[in-house]
Amino acid sequence: MKTIVISGGTDGMGRALARHYQDRGDTVVVLGRDPDKGADFPGFIRTDLSSVANTRKVVADITEAFPVVDALVLCARHFRSARRQTAEGFESTFALEYLSRFLLGHGLACSLNRAGKPVIVNVSGPGVPKPEIHWDDTGLERGYDGVTAQMQAGRANDLLGVDFAARFDSISYVLVNPGAVATSFSGEYDAATLAHVERLKKFGKPVAEGIAPIIALVDEPPGVPLSAFVEGRRIVPDLDRVAAARLADLTHDLLRSHA
Ligand SMILES: NC(=O)c1ccc[n+]([C@@H]2O[C@H](COP(=O)([O-])OP(=O)(O)OC[C@H]3O[C@@H](n4cnc5c(N)ncnc54)[C@H](OP(=O)(O)O)[C@@H]3O)[C@@H](O)[C@H]2O)c1
């Protein structure tokens, strides 16, 4: 029996994964905001992961309750057509989709290291050609749009994988791009983006199909520090170690101000 932590486990692929492992008899910790959606899961923790303080609290609570964590699956996302700044001063997409994943991975590394074959599956967007990090404006105060924020978060997660793997080589870090999957597409959309999302919901593959490669990776982690997959197909991860180290330094600086 494994202990599996799933951020964004109340909807979409995270929810389907949580059900799968719960039905199998594993201990599943589900992180999300909506208590109605979380009611199906005894291991539900209600939290807004766009808050650094909340994410740190969740890490502390999980660490106390579960000395061993076998798998961390990172699925929380929320698209915003309009820019929103959190009470802590971060742009919301960057905070939720990148900073929370950074904090959960690093914060649970000790518990993961006690497992036999620990794995972190970061469900994001590897394989997308080089979106940029806005180094001097990660909060996109100059020129925000929702797609730019998503692309930046995706790139930041690729670089997070590269840096994490260099620091914790005993944990398999796996970057997964599931392709278009018909999920809830959590977000607040303008009309044009909503029309696109409706098409994705209609034509995306079923959730069961989207999670099949993720289940395979959690059950049998690749056993190398970093790997990347697009729709179940292994790709060569983009190993920009210089950018990865730069982002890690920047992230530590940003988080230090919220220690
Ligand atoms: N679906 C696709 O086509 C696709 C394609 C490429 C990559 N991906 C990636 O796959 C992952 C899963 O996507 P999905 O489409 O399955 O997700 P989804 O259906 O949109 O669900 C998003 C999840 O994130 C949670 N969430 C949103 N804001 C949160 C917050 N502030 N704090 C905590 N939890 C929050 C939601 O929970 P509550 O509602 O309870 O808050 C929900 O459980 C994401 O990282 C996404 O970027 C998806």
PDB file of C-alpha atoms and ligand atoms in Angstrom:
ATOM      1  CA  MET A   1       0.000   0.000   0.000  1.00  0.00           C
ATOM      2  CA  LYS A   2       1.377   3.387  -1.014  1.00  0.00           C
ATOM      3  CA  THR A   3       0.884   6.934   0.200  1.00  0.00           C
ATOM      4  CA  ILE A   4       0.177   9.267  -2.701  1.00  0.00           C
ATOM      5  CA  VAL A   5      -0.249  13.047  -2.504  1.00  0.00           C
ATOM      6  CA  ILE A   6      -2.166  14.692  -5.365  1.00  0.00           C
ATOM      7  CA  SER A   7      -2.392  18.469  -5.746  1.00  0.00           C
ATOM      8  CA  GLY A   8      -5.481  19.428  -7.743  1.00  0.00           C
ATOM      9  CA  GLY A   9      -6.920  16.050  -6.782  1.00  0.00           C
ATOM     10  CA  THR A  10     -10.517  17.259  -6.614  1.00  0.00           C
ATOM     11  CA  ASP A  11     -11.148  17.531 -10.361  1.00  0.00           C
ATOM     12  CA  GLY A  12      -9.956  16.458 -13.801  1.00  0.00           C
ATOM     13  CA  MET A  13      -7.025  14.067 -14.048  1.00  0.00           C
ATOM     14  CA  GLY A  14      -6.031  14.572 -10.408  1.00  0.00           C
ATOM     15  CA  ARG A  15      -9.469  13.460  -9.260  1.00  0.00           C
ATOM     16  CA  ALA A  16      -9.465  10.401 -11.525  1.00  0.00           C
ATOM     17  CA  LEU A  17      -6.035   9.449 -10.225  1.00  0.00           C
ATOM     18  CA  ALA A  18      -7.172   9.939  -6.621  1.00  0.00           C
ATOM     19  CA  ARG A  19     -10.167   7.654  -7.191  1.00  0.00           C
ATOM     20  CA  HIS A  20      -7.985   5.049  -8.883  1.00  0.00           C
ATOM     21  CA  TYR A  21      -5.528   4.847  -5.995  1.00  0.00           C
ATOM     22  CA  GLN A  22      -8.180   5.117  -3.305  1.00  0.00           C
ATOM     23  CA  ASP A  23     -10.112   2.224  -4.894  1.00  0.00           C
ATOM     24  CA  ARG A  24      -6.886   0.250  -4.993  1.00  0.00           C
ATOM     25  CA  GLY A  25      -6.481   0.680  -1.227  1.00  0.00           C
ATOM     26  CA  ASP A  26      -3.683   3.225  -1.203  1.00  0.00           C
ATOM     27  CA  THR A  27      -3.638   6.181   1.172  1.00  0.00           C
ATOM     28  CA  VAL A  28      -4.432   9.246  -0.910  1.00  0.00           C
ATOM     29  CA  VAL A  29      -3.974  12.845   0.205  1.00  0.00           C
ATOM     30  CA  VAL A  30      -6.061  15.100  -2.022  1.00  0.00           C
ATOM     31  CA  LEU A  31      -5.329  18.838  -2.136  1.00  0.00           C
ATOM     32  CA  GLY A  32      -7.901  21.258  -3.540  1.00  0.00           C
ATOM     33  CA  ARG A  33     -10.172  24.141  -2.687  1.00  0.00           C
ATOM     34  CA  ASP A  34     -13.685  22.803  -3.109  1.00  0.00           C
ATOM     35  CA  PRO A  35     -15.031  20.883  -0.087  1.00  0.00           C
ATOM     36  CA  ASP A  36     -17.964  19.446  -2.086  1.00  0.00           C
ATOM     37  CA  LYS A  37     -15.585  17.889  -4.601  1.00  0.00           C
ATOM     38  CA  GLY A  38     -13.272  16.814  -1.790  1.00  0.00           C
ATOM     39  CA  ALA A  39     -16.035  15.053   0.149  1.00  0.00           C
ATOM     40  CA  ASP A  40     -15.401  11.760  -1.675  1.00  0.00           C
ATOM     41  CA  PHE A  41     -11.906  11.557  -0.264  1.00  0.00           C
ATOM     42  CA  PRO A  42     -11.149  10.833   3.417  1.00  0.00           C
ATOM     43  CA  GLY A  43      -7.674  12.258   2.786  1.00  0.00           C
ATOM     44  CA  PHE A  44      -8.963  15.611   1.465  1.00  0.00           C
ATOM     45  CA  ILE A  45      -7.166  18.728   2.639  1.00  0.00           C
ATOM     46  CA  ARG A  46      -8.930  21.964   1.772  1.00  0.00           C
ATOM     47  CA  THR A  47      -6.373  24.536   0.764  1.00  0.00           C
ATOM     48  CA  ASP A  48      -5.682  27.335  -1.669  1.00  0.00           C
ATOM     49  CA  LEU A  49      -2.257  26.498  -3.062  1.00  0.00           C
ATOM     50  CA  SER A  50      -1.803  29.916  -4.635  1.00  0.00           C
ATOM     51  CA  SER A  51      -0.796  30.982  -1.113  1.00  0.00           C
ATOM     52  CA  VAL A  52       2.781  30.221  -0.135  1.00  0.00           C
ATOM     53  CA  ALA A  53       1.777  30.183   3.535  1.00  0.00           C
ATOM     54  CA  ASN A  54      -0.974  27.639   2.857  1.00  0.00           C
ATOM     55  CA  THR A  55       1.342  25.421   0.813  1.00  0.00           C
ATOM     56  CA  ARG A  56       3.942  25.495   3.595  1.00  0.00           C
ATOM     57  CA  LYS A  57       1.249  24.557   6.123  1.00  0.00           C
ATOM     58  CA  VAL A  58       0.107  21.635   3.943  1.00  0.00           C
ATOM     59  CA  VAL A  59       3.704  20.407   3.641  1.00  0.00           C
ATOM     60  CA  ALA A  60       4.071  20.546   7.440  1.00  0.00           C
ATOM     61  CA  ASP A  61       0.757  18.723   8.000  1.00  0.00           C
ATOM     62  CA  ILE A  62       1.574  15.968   5.500  1.00  0.00           C
ATOM     63  CA  THR A  63       5.085  15.559   6.891  1.00  0.00           C
ATOM     64  CA  GLU A  64       3.685  15.125  10.389  1.00  0.00           C
ATOM     65  CA  ALA A  65       0.986  12.660   9.356  1.00  0.00           C
ATOM     66  CA  PHE A  66       2.964  10.619   6.805  1.00  0.00           C
ATOM     67  CA  PRO A  67       6.657   9.959   7.422  1.00  0.00           C
ATOM     68  CA  VAL A  68       6.806   8.116   4.097  1.00  0.00           C
ATOM     69  CA  VAL A  69       5.335   9.459   0.850  1.00  0.00           C
ATOM     70  CA  ASP A  70       5.688   7.216  -2.210  1.00  0.00           C
ATOM     71  CA  ALA A  71       4.407   9.568  -4.882  1.00  0.00           C
ATOM     72  CA  LEU A  72       3.606  13.246  -5.340  1.00  0.00           C
ATOM     73  CA  VAL A  73       1.437  14.075  -8.351  1.00  0.00           C
ATOM     74  CA  LEU A  74       1.190  17.765  -9.231  1.00  0.00           C
ATOM     75  CA  CYS A  75      -2.004  18.690 -11.087  1.00  0.00           C
ATOM     76  CA  ALA A  76      -3.369  21.936  -9.586  1.00  0.00           C
ATOM     77  CA  ARG A  77      -4.002  24.648 -12.130  1.00  0.00           C
ATOM     78  CA  HIS A  78      -6.350  27.575 -12.657  1.00  0.00           C
ATOM     79  CA  PHE A  79      -6.342  29.690 -15.803  1.00  0.00           C
ATOM     80  CA  ARG A  80      -7.029  33.406 -15.494  1.00  0.00           C
ATOM     81  CA  SER A  81      -7.699  35.642 -18.468  1.00  0.00           C
ATOM     82  CA  ALA A  82      -7.364  38.642 -16.144  1.00  0.00           C
ATOM     83  CA  ARG A  83      -4.319  39.131 -13.959  1.00  0.00           C
ATOM     84  CA  ARG A  84      -4.771  38.534 -10.250  1.00  0.00           C
ATOM     85  CA  GLN A  85      -2.249  39.196  -7.555  1.00  0.00           C
ATOM     86  CA  THR A  86      -2.338  37.125  -4.379  1.00  0.00           C
ATOM     87  CA  ALA A  87      -2.375  38.730  -0.928  1.00  0.00           C
ATOM     88  CA  GLU A  88       1.302  37.741  -0.693  1.00  0.00           C
ATOM     89  CA  GLY A  89       2.093  39.786  -3.807  1.00  0.00           C
ATOM     90  CA  PHE A  90       2.604  37.004  -6.382  1.00  0.00           C
ATOM     91  CA  GLU A  91       0.881  36.723  -9.728  1.00  0.00           C
ATOM     92  CA  SER A  92      -1.648  33.980  -9.118  1.00  0.00           C
ATOM     93  CA  THR A  93      -0.754  31.581 -11.969  1.00  0.00           C
ATOM     94  CA  PHE A  94       2.943  31.722 -11.109  1.00  0.00           C
ATOM     95  CA  ALA A  95       2.115  31.122  -7.436  1.00  0.00           C
ATOM     96  CA  LEU A  96      -0.293  28.226  -7.959  1.00  0.00           C
ATOM     97  CA  GLU A  97       1.200  26.437 -10.929  1.00  0.00           C
ATOM     98  CA  TYR A  98       4.886  26.938 -10.195  1.00  0.00           C
ATOM     99  CA  LEU A  99       5.626  28.065  -6.621  1.00  0.00           C
ATOM    100  CA  SER A 100       3.275  25.517  -5.010  1.00  0.00           C
ATOM    101  CA  ARG A 101       4.917  22.717  -7.038  1.00  0.00           C
ATOM    102  CA  PHE A 102       8.362  23.944  -6.023  1.00  0.00           C
ATOM    103  CA  LEU A 103       7.359  24.025  -2.346  1.00  0.00           C
ATOM    104  CA  LEU A 104       5.545  20.676  -2.351  1.00  0.00           C
ATOM    105  CA  GLY A 105       8.423  18.879  -4.086  1.00  0.00           C
ATOM    106  CA  HIS A 106      11.164  20.337  -1.926  1.00  0.00           C
ATOM    107  CA  GLY A 107       9.093  20.213   1.245  1.00  0.00           C
ATOM    108  CA  LEU A 108       8.174  16.542   0.849  1.00  0.00           C
ATOM    109  CA  ALA A 109      11.589  15.380  -0.407  1.00  0.00           C
ATOM    110  CA  CYS A 110      12.535  13.863   2.973  1.00  0.00           C
ATOM    111  CA  SER A 111       9.291  11.864   3.177  1.00  0.00           C
ATOM    112  CA  LEU A 112       9.697  10.781  -0.454  1.00  0.00           C
ATOM    113  CA  ASN A 113      13.266   9.714   0.185  1.00  0.00           C
ATOM    114  CA  ARG A 114      12.023   7.199   2.769  1.00  0.00           C
ATOM    115  CA  ALA A 115      10.003   5.357   0.093  1.00  0.00           C
ATOM    116  CA  GLY A 116      11.346   2.432  -1.913  1.00  0.00           C
ATOM    117  CA  LYS A 117      10.886   3.979  -5.364  1.00  0.00           C
ATOM    118  CA  PRO A 118       9.863   7.602  -4.837  1.00  0.00           C
ATOM    119  CA  VAL A 119       8.440   9.585  -7.708  1.00  0.00           C
ATOM    120  CA  ILE A 120       7.206  13.099  -8.414  1.00  0.00           C
ATOM    121  CA  VAL A 121       4.978  13.419 -11.467  1.00  0.00           C
ATOM    122  CA  ASN A 122       4.653  17.050 -12.515  1.00  0.00           C
ATOM    123  CA  VAL A 123       1.755  17.198 -14.979  1.00  0.00           C
ATOM    124  CA  SER A 124       2.516  20.305 -17.008  1.00  0.00           C
ATOM    125  CA  GLY A 125       3.716  20.872 -20.555  1.00  0.00           C
ATOM    126  CA  PRO A 126       7.139  19.482 -21.479  1.00  0.00           C
ATOM    127  CA  GLY A 127       7.772  19.342 -25.209  1.00  0.00           C
ATOM    128  CA  VAL A 128       6.281  22.764 -25.912  1.00  0.00           C
ATOM    129  CA  PRO A 129       8.940  24.728 -27.815  1.00  0.00           C
ATOM    130  CA  LYS A 130      10.782  27.097 -25.476  1.00  0.00           C
ATOM    131  CA  PRO A 131       8.279  29.468 -23.921  1.00  0.00           C
ATOM    132  CA  GLU A 132      10.166  32.068 -21.951  1.00  0.00           C
ATOM    133  CA  ILE A 133      10.630  32.986 -18.329  1.00  0.00           C
ATOM    134  CA  HIS A 134      10.126  36.721 -17.880  1.00  0.00           C
ATOM    135  CA  TRP A 135      13.172  37.028 -15.681  1.00  0.00           C
ATOM    136  CA  ASP A 136      12.725  40.628 -14.621  1.00  0.00           C
ATOM    137  CA  ASP A 137       8.927  40.423 -14.419  1.00  0.00           C
ATOM    138  CA  THR A 138       7.816  36.911 -13.391  1.00  0.00           C
ATOM    139  CA  GLY A 139       4.618  38.487 -12.089  1.00  0.00           C
ATOM    140  CA  LEU A 140       3.880  39.773 -15.613  1.00  0.00           C
ATOM    141  CA  GLU A 141       2.992  43.216 -14.328  1.00  0.00           C
ATOM    142  CA  ARG A 142       3.975  44.516 -17.753  1.00  0.00           C
ATOM    143  CA  GLY A 143       1.931  42.719 -20.372  1.00  0.00           C
ATOM    144  CA  TYR A 144      -0.106  39.984 -18.672  1.00  0.00           C
ATOM    145  CA  ASP A 145      -2.275  37.623 -20.578  1.00  0.00           C
ATOM    146  CA  GLY A 146      -3.527  34.240 -19.434  1.00  0.00           C
ATOM    147  CA  VAL A 147      -1.761  32.202 -22.107  1.00  0.00           C
ATOM    148  CA  THR A 148       1.579  33.908 -21.450  1.00  0.00           C
ATOM    149  CA  ALA A 149       1.171  33.142 -17.738  1.00  0.00           C
ATOM    150  CA  GLN A 150       0.401  29.471 -18.472  1.00  0.00           C
ATOM    151  CA  MET A 151       3.338  29.149 -20.857  1.00  0.00           C
ATOM    152  CA  GLN A 152       5.702  30.726 -18.337  1.00  0.00           C
ATOM    153  CA  ALA A 153       4.474  28.363 -15.606  1.00  0.00           C
ATOM    154  CA  GLY A 154       4.977  25.385 -17.936  1.00  0.00           C
ATOM    155  CA  ARG A 155       8.533  26.435 -18.721  1.00  0.00           C
ATOM    156  CA  ALA A 156       9.216  27.083 -15.023  1.00  0.00           C
ATOM    157  CA  ASN A 157       8.068  23.535 -14.223  1.00  0.00           C
ATOM    158  CA  ASP A 158      10.416  22.093 -16.872  1.00  0.00           C
ATOM    159  CA  LEU A 159      13.292  23.985 -15.262  1.00  0.00           C
ATOM    160  CA  LEU A 160      12.107  22.945 -11.788  1.00  0.00           C
ATOM    161  CA  GLY A 161      12.451  19.327 -12.871  1.00  0.00           C
ATOM    162  CA  VAL A 162      15.999  19.905 -14.132  1.00  0.00           C
ATOM    163  CA  ASP A 163      17.115  21.607 -10.919  1.00  0.00           C
ATOM    164  CA  PHE A 164      15.277  19.207  -8.593  1.00  0.00           C
ATOM    165  CA  ALA A 165      16.829  16.187 -10.301  1.00  0.00           C
ATOM    166  CA  ALA A 166      20.291  17.681  -9.833  1.00  0.00           C
ATOM    167  CA  ARG A 167      19.673  18.086  -6.079  1.00  0.00           C
ATOM    168  CA  PHE A 168      17.674  14.930  -5.253  1.00  0.00           C
ATOM    169  CA  ASP A 169      18.863  12.214  -7.584  1.00  0.00           C
ATOM    170  CA  SER A 170      17.258   9.434  -5.511  1.00  0.00           C
ATOM    171  CA  ILE A 171      13.759  10.649  -6.443  1.00  0.00           C
ATOM    172  CA  SER A 172      12.432  10.109  -9.991  1.00  0.00           C
ATOM    173  CA  TYR A 173      11.185  13.475 -11.241  1.00  0.00           C
ATOM    174  CA  VAL A 174       8.867  12.989 -14.197  1.00  0.00           C
ATOM    175  CA  LEU A 175       7.521  15.789 -16.395  1.00  0.00           C
ATOM    176  CA  VAL A 176       4.298  14.774 -18.128  1.00  0.00           C
ATOM    177  CA  ASN A 177       2.415  16.517 -20.912  1.00  0.00           C
ATOM    178  CA  PRO A 178      -0.868  14.579 -21.224  1.00  0.00           C
ATOM    179  CA  GLY A 179      -1.984  16.235 -24.472  1.00  0.00           C
ATOM    180  CA  ALA A 180      -5.519  17.608 -24.759  1.00  0.00           C
ATOM    181  CA  VAL A 181      -7.751  15.905 -22.177  1.00  0.00           C
ATOM    182  CA  ALA A 182     -11.428  16.708 -21.556  1.00  0.00           C
ATOM    183  CA  THR A 183     -11.289  17.892 -17.944  1.00  0.00           C
ATOM    184  CA  SER A 184     -12.905  20.709 -15.978  1.00  0.00           C
ATOM    185  CA  PHE A 185     -10.326  23.256 -17.227  1.00  0.00           C
ATOM    186  CA  SER A 186     -10.462  25.112 -13.938  1.00  0.00           C
ATOM    187  CA  GLY A 187     -10.284  28.808 -14.686  1.00  0.00           C
ATOM    188  CA  GLU A 188     -11.857  32.194 -15.268  1.00  0.00           C
ATOM    189  CA  TYR A 189     -11.966  32.791 -19.013  1.00  0.00           C
ATOM    190  CA  ASP A 190     -12.753  35.650 -21.346  1.00  0.00           C
ATOM    191  CA  ALA A 191     -15.208  34.840 -24.149  1.00  0.00           C
ATOM    192  CA  ALA A 192     -12.614  33.977 -26.821  1.00  0.00           C
ATOM    193  CA  THR A 193     -10.628  31.681 -24.509  1.00  0.00           C
ATOM    194  CA  LEU A 194     -13.809  30.062 -23.219  1.00  0.00           C
ATOM    195  CA  ALA A 195     -14.791  29.130 -26.788  1.00  0.00           C
ATOM    196  CA  HIS A 196     -11.393  27.459 -27.214  1.00  0.00           C
ATOM    197  CA  VAL A 197     -11.780  25.635 -23.895  1.00  0.00           C
ATOM    198  CA  GLU A 198     -15.230  24.386 -24.902  1.00  0.00           C
ATOM    199  CA  ARG A 199     -13.666  22.892 -28.049  1.00  0.00           C
ATOM    200  CA  LEU A 200     -10.959  21.220 -25.943  1.00  0.00           C
ATOM    201  CA  LYS A 201     -13.627  19.771 -23.659  1.00  0.00           C
ATOM    202  CA  LYS A 202     -15.442  18.414 -26.709  1.00  0.00           C
ATOM    203  CA  PHE A 203     -12.484  17.032 -28.615  1.00  0.00           C
ATOM    204  CA  GLY A 204     -10.002  16.232 -25.852  1.00  0.00           C
ATOM    205  CA  LYS A 205      -9.382  12.592 -25.023  1.00  0.00           C
ATOM    206  CA  PRO A 206     -11.295  11.053 -22.103  1.00  0.00           C
ATOM    207  CA  VAL A 207      -9.776  11.500 -18.658  1.00  0.00           C
ATOM    208  CA  ALA A 208      -9.267   7.724 -18.274  1.00  0.00           C
ATOM    209  CA  GLU A 209      -7.077   7.788 -21.366  1.00  0.00           C
ATOM    210  CA  GLY A 210      -5.206  10.874 -20.166  1.00  0.00           C
ATOM    211  CA  ILE A 211      -4.261   9.325 -16.826  1.00  0.00           C
ATOM    212  CA  ALA A 212      -3.234   5.879 -18.118  1.00  0.00           C
ATOM    213  CA  PRO A 213       0.418   6.899 -18.772  1.00  0.00           C
ATOM    214  CA  ILE A 214       0.549   8.680 -15.387  1.00  0.00           C
ATOM    215  CA  ILE A 215      -0.621   5.555 -13.552  1.00  0.00           C
ATOM    216  CA  ALA A 216       2.080   3.558 -15.328  1.00  0.00           C
ATOM    217  CA  LEU A 217       4.725   6.060 -14.197  1.00  0.00           C
ATOM    218  CA  VAL A 218       3.560   6.134 -10.580  1.00  0.00           C
ATOM    219  CA  ASP A 219       3.400   2.340 -10.441  1.00  0.00           C
ATOM    220  CA  GLU A 220       6.786   1.874 -12.079  1.00  0.00           C
ATOM    221  CA  PRO A 221       8.864   5.052 -11.763  1.00  0.00           C
ATOM    222  CA  PRO A 222      11.513   5.438 -14.493  1.00  0.00           C
ATOM    223  CA  GLY A 223      14.313   5.115 -11.925  1.00  0.00           C
ATOM    224  CA  VAL A 224      16.331   8.024 -13.337  1.00  0.00           C
ATOM    225  CA  PRO A 225      16.453  11.479 -11.752  1.00  0.00           C
ATOM    226  CA  LEU A 226      14.663  13.239 -14.635  1.00  0.00           C
ATOM    227  CA  SER A 227      12.486  12.056 -17.479  1.00  0.00           C
ATOM    228  CA  ALA A 228       9.791  13.613 -19.667  1.00  0.00           C
ATOM    229  CA  PHE A 229       6.798  12.222 -21.527  1.00  0.00           C
ATOM    230  CA  VAL A 230       4.287  13.601 -24.019  1.00  0.00           C
ATOM    231  CA  GLU A 231       1.097  11.526 -24.193  1.00  0.00           C
ATOM    232  CA  GLY A 232       2.971   8.468 -22.900  1.00  0.00           C
ATOM    233  CA  ARG A 233       5.850   8.866 -25.357  1.00  0.00           C
ATOM    234  CA  ARG A 234       9.251   9.478 -23.838  1.00  0.00           C
ATOM    235  CA  ILE A 235      11.024  12.631 -25.012  1.00  0.00           C
ATOM    236  CA  VAL A 236      14.446  14.033 -24.228  1.00  0.00           C
ATOM    237  CA  PRO A 237      13.970  16.658 -21.518  1.00  0.00           C
ATOM    238  CA  ASP A 238      15.299  20.109 -22.295  1.00  0.00           C
ATOM    239  CA  LEU A 239      18.308  20.252 -19.971  1.00  0.00           C
ATOM    240  CA  ASP A 240      19.002  23.967 -19.704  1.00  0.00           C
ATOM    241  CA  ARG A 241      20.911  23.700 -16.431  1.00  0.00           C
ATOM    242  CA  VAL A 242      21.969  27.342 -16.439  1.00  0.00           C
ATOM    243  CA  ALA A 243      18.375  28.572 -16.702  1.00  0.00           C
ATOM    244  CA  ALA A 244      17.275  25.951 -14.154  1.00  0.00           C
ATOM    245  CA  ALA A 245      19.838  27.107 -11.593  1.00  0.00           C
ATOM    246  CA  ARG A 246      18.949  30.745 -12.296  1.00  0.00           C
ATOM    247  CA  LEU A 247      15.262  30.055 -11.709  1.00  0.00           C
ATOM    248  CA  ALA A 248      16.005  28.099  -8.525  1.00  0.00           C
ATOM    249  CA  ASP A 249      18.033  31.053  -7.170  1.00  0.00           C
ATOM    250  CA  LEU A 250      15.300  33.489  -8.132  1.00  0.00           C
ATOM    251  CA  THR A 251      12.669  31.272  -6.500  1.00  0.00           C
ATOM    252  CA  HIS A 252      14.623  31.026  -3.244  1.00  0.00           C
ATOM    253  CA  ASP A 253      14.923  34.829  -3.245  1.00  0.00           C
ATOM    254  CA  LEU A 254      11.203  35.280  -3.878  1.00  0.00           C
ATOM    255  CA  LEU A 255      10.277  32.780  -1.173  1.00  0.00           C
ATOM    256  CA  ARG A 256      12.764  34.147   1.353  1.00  0.00           C
ATOM    257  CA  SER A 257      10.734  37.332   1.490  1.00  0.00           C
ATOM    258  CA  HIS A 258       7.808  35.151   2.618  1.00  0.00           C
ATOM    259  CA  ALA A 259       9.702  33.005   5.112  1.00  0.00           C
TER     260      ALA A 259
HETATM  261  N1  LIG B   1      -6.525  18.989 -19.556  1.00  0.00           N
HETATM  262  C1  LIG B   1      -5.601  19.189 -20.501  1.00  0.00           C
HETATM  263  O1  LIG B   1      -5.877  19.176 -21.716  1.00  0.00           O
HETATM  264  C2  LIG B   1      -4.162  19.416 -20.102  1.00  0.00           C
HETATM  265  C3  LIG B   1      -3.196  19.557 -21.134  1.00  0.00           C
HETATM  266  C4  LIG B   1      -1.863  19.757 -20.768  1.00  0.00           C
HETATM  267  C5  LIG B   1      -1.519  19.834 -19.425  1.00  0.00           C
HETATM  268  N2  LIG B   1      -2.482  19.711 -18.451  1.00  0.00           N
HETATM  269  C6  LIG B   1      -2.067  19.798 -17.053  1.00  0.00           C
HETATM  270  O2  LIG B   1      -2.583  18.703 -16.337  1.00  0.00           O
HETATM  271  C7  LIG B   1      -2.811  19.080 -14.965  1.00  0.00           C
HETATM  272  C8  LIG B   1      -4.209  18.666 -14.558  1.00  0.00           C
HETATM  273  O3  LIG B   1      -5.101  19.354 -15.400  1.00  0.00           O
HETATM  274  P1  LIG B   1      -6.664  19.043 -15.444  1.00  0.00           P
HETATM  275  O4  LIG B   1      -7.124  19.598 -16.743  1.00  0.00           O
HETATM  276  O5  LIG B   1      -6.880  17.609 -15.129  1.00  0.00           O
HETATM  277  O6  LIG B   1      -7.185  19.942 -14.227  1.00  0.00           O
HETATM  278  P2  LIG B   1      -8.607  20.601 -13.958  1.00  0.00           P
HETATM  279  O7  LIG B   1      -9.709  19.683 -14.364  1.00  0.00           O
HETATM  280  O8  LIG B   1      -8.619  21.983 -14.526  1.00  0.00           O
HETATM  281  O9  LIG B   1      -8.575  20.677 -12.365  1.00  0.00           O
HETATM  282  C9  LIG B   1      -7.712  21.566 -11.724  1.00  0.00           C
HETATM  283  C10 LIG B   1      -7.530  21.186 -10.279  1.00  0.00           C
HETATM  284  O10 LIG B   1      -6.749  22.214  -9.661  1.00  0.00           O
HETATM  285  C11 LIG B   1      -7.388  22.583  -8.425  1.00  0.00           C
HETATM  286  N3  LIG B   1      -7.129  23.977  -8.103  1.00  0.00           N
HETATM  287  C12 LIG B   1      -7.419  25.073  -8.852  1.00  0.00           C
HETATM  288  N4  LIG B   1      -7.036  26.176  -8.196  1.00  0.00           N
HETATM  289  C13 LIG B   1      -6.521  25.774  -7.007  1.00  0.00           C
HETATM  290  C14 LIG B   1      -5.975  26.451  -5.900  1.00  0.00           C
HETATM  291  N5  LIG B   1      -5.872  27.781  -5.868  1.00  0.00           N
HETATM  292  N6  LIG B   1      -5.539  25.715  -4.847  1.00  0.00           N
HETATM  293  C15 LIG B   1      -5.645  24.369  -4.863  1.00  0.00           C
HETATM  294  N7  LIG B   1      -6.137  23.665  -5.883  1.00  0.00           N
HETATM  295  C16 LIG B   1      -6.584  24.368  -6.947  1.00  0.00           C
HETATM  296  C17 LIG B   1      -8.860  22.317  -8.675  1.00  0.00           C
HETATM  297  O11 LIG B   1      -9.477  22.082  -7.423  1.00  0.00           O
HETATM  298  P3  LIG B   1     -10.723  22.907  -6.821  1.00  0.00           P
HETATM  299  O12 LIG B   1     -11.718  23.056  -7.915  1.00  0.00           O
HETATM  300  O13 LIG B   1     -11.143  22.047  -5.669  1.00  0.00           O
HETATM  301  O14 LIG B   1     -10.097  24.177  -6.383  1.00  0.00           O
HETATM  302  C18 LIG B   1      -8.812  21.037  -9.501  1.00  0.00           C
HETATM  303  O15 LIG B   1      -8.703  19.934  -8.641  1.00  0.00           O
HETATM  304  C19 LIG B   1      -2.609  20.595 -14.908  1.00  0.00           C
HETATM  305  O16 LIG B   1      -1.328  20.880 -14.394  1.00  0.00           O
HETATM  306  C20 LIG B   1      -2.667  21.039 -16.359  1.00  0.00           C
HETATM  307  O17 LIG B   1      -1.892  22.175 -16.617  1.00  0.00           O
HETATM  308  C21 LIG B   1      -3.783  19.507 -18.772  1.00  0.00           C
END
